[in-house]
Amino acid sequence: MSKLSIIASKLVESGKGILAIDESTGTCKNRFDALDIPFTEEKRRQYRELLVTTPNIEESISGYILFDETIRQSNEVGESFADILKSKGIAVGIKVDQGKVDCPEGENGEHLTIGLDGLDARLKEYKELGAEFAKWRAAIYISDVMPTNTCLDQNMEALADYAVICQKNGIVPIIEPEIVMSGKHTINQCYGASSRALSKLFSKLESKGAELEGLLLKTNMILPGKESGQQVSDEVIAEQTMKCFKENVPTQVAGIVFLSGGQTPKQSADRLNMINKMFGGKPWTISFSYGRGIQQPALNAWADEAKTDEQSQQELQKAAKNCSLASEGKL
Ligand code: 13P
């Protein structure tokens, strides 16, 4: 096994998954504002310290994805968050894309994720800071005219280039094409857009010579749009999601992890559980890389002055444990 495939397989080892705490400053502000949490660097540090120091979280979590600010931060006695995680046997990941611009020649509202300029040098620095894996997210929207082929092509090209640059640096890339859940689209439209994105992505990865065993796919489940009004059972979501993967994802890929993407923590865990119950983790290990799907109850508790930090950490443990069980179909 190559070094990359060892790191990638460990991230999806049995009963474990990834916790994403890599919200950019803007996204973190939205989350804090929604709960009236003062938005300062120190408050962000305190919140991330709470997440990083949660006791026994390593029983459910194999890796944390950090943001640039967070990988440089430390606890109150000066121990870096990266070192704290490593001392628990948790791998350190880093978000390396640098946000989005309007997609050139795409439809109004389509975005292109950027960040390839200087990526090689940034990865070298992140490696020094302790990172073993990275993440890049491309957000794809659905409407009657979206996603356009142009937008898909440009985003999947950037994702594949990012993956190859990571692997050259000995960093495992998590490649994240996210078909965004907000919108009025049907589950069939989500299936179609996801299929187009994944088939394009893997043909680019293969033509650029990426090592599929040394990367993880992070993506959405096949779901109806949040504003569609369509009701679909967890069984149908599981079937459609796995059908889409079987048609488009090579079996060599080390593992597939989901984002929660606006599902509640319960939906995120229940649907992951259903997928693993019905398909037994075959042919890929299927696990989680949730942000809100694990953090939200802990953040709600942290915003509540009547609750202690320990109570917030218990919420994090509980949500992570549910996802851990779901990753084995045992919830
Ligand atoms: P959510 O699980 O909150 O969607 O975040 C996961 C993530 O890392 C999105 O890039």
mmCIF file of C-alpha atoms and ligand atoms in Angstrom, residues 20 22 31 65 135 137 176 178 218 259-262 289-293, ligand 1:
data_model
loop_
_atom_site.group_PDB
_atom_site.id
_atom_site.type_symbol
_atom_site.label_atom_id
_atom_site.label_comp_id
_atom_site.label_asym_id
_atom_site.label_seq_id
_atom_site.Cartn_x
_atom_site.Cartn_y
_atom_site.Cartn_z
ATOM 1 C CA ALA A 20 -15.220 19.313 9.405
ATOM 2 C CA ASP A 22 -13.092 24.329 8.493
ATOM 3 C CA ARG A 31 -23.169 30.448 12.149
ATOM 4 C CA ILE A 65 -10.549 19.426 8.822
ATOM 5 C CA LYS A 135 -10.123 19.461 1.247
ATOM 6 C CA ARG A 137 -15.094 22.037 -2.289
ATOM 7 C CA GLU A 176 -15.622 17.531 -2.752
ATOM 8 C CA GLU A 178 -21.227 19.277 -3.672
ATOM 9 C CA LYS A 218 -16.665 13.756 -0.285
ATOM 10 C CA LEU A 259 -21.182 16.221 3.751
ATOM 11 C CA SER A 260 -24.349 17.049 5.677
ATOM 12 C CA GLY A 261 -25.174 20.005 3.439
ATOM 13 C CA GLY A 262 -28.100 21.409 5.413
ATOM 14 C CA SER A 289 -17.267 14.196 6.923
ATOM 15 C CA TYR A 290 -19.903 16.354 8.552
ATOM 16 C CA GLY A 291 -19.698 19.942 9.690
ATOM 17 C CA ARG A 292 -23.144 21.094 10.816
ATOM 18 C CA GLY A 293 -24.350 17.479 10.987
HETATM 19 P P1 13P B 1 -21.639 20.423 6.267
HETATM 20 O O1 13P B 1 -21.607 19.021 6.764
HETATM 21 O O2 13P B 1 -22.041 21.444 7.292
HETATM 22 O O3 13P B 1 -22.352 20.566 4.961
HETATM 23 O O4 13P B 1 -20.122 20.821 5.976
HETATM 24 C C1 13P B 1 -19.283 19.900 5.450
HETATM 25 C C2 13P B 1 -18.267 20.574 4.642
HETATM 26 O O5 13P B 1 -17.093 20.456 4.925
HETATM 27 C C3 13P B 1 -18.702 21.370 3.487
HETATM 28 O O6 13P B 1 -17.596 21.727 2.710
#
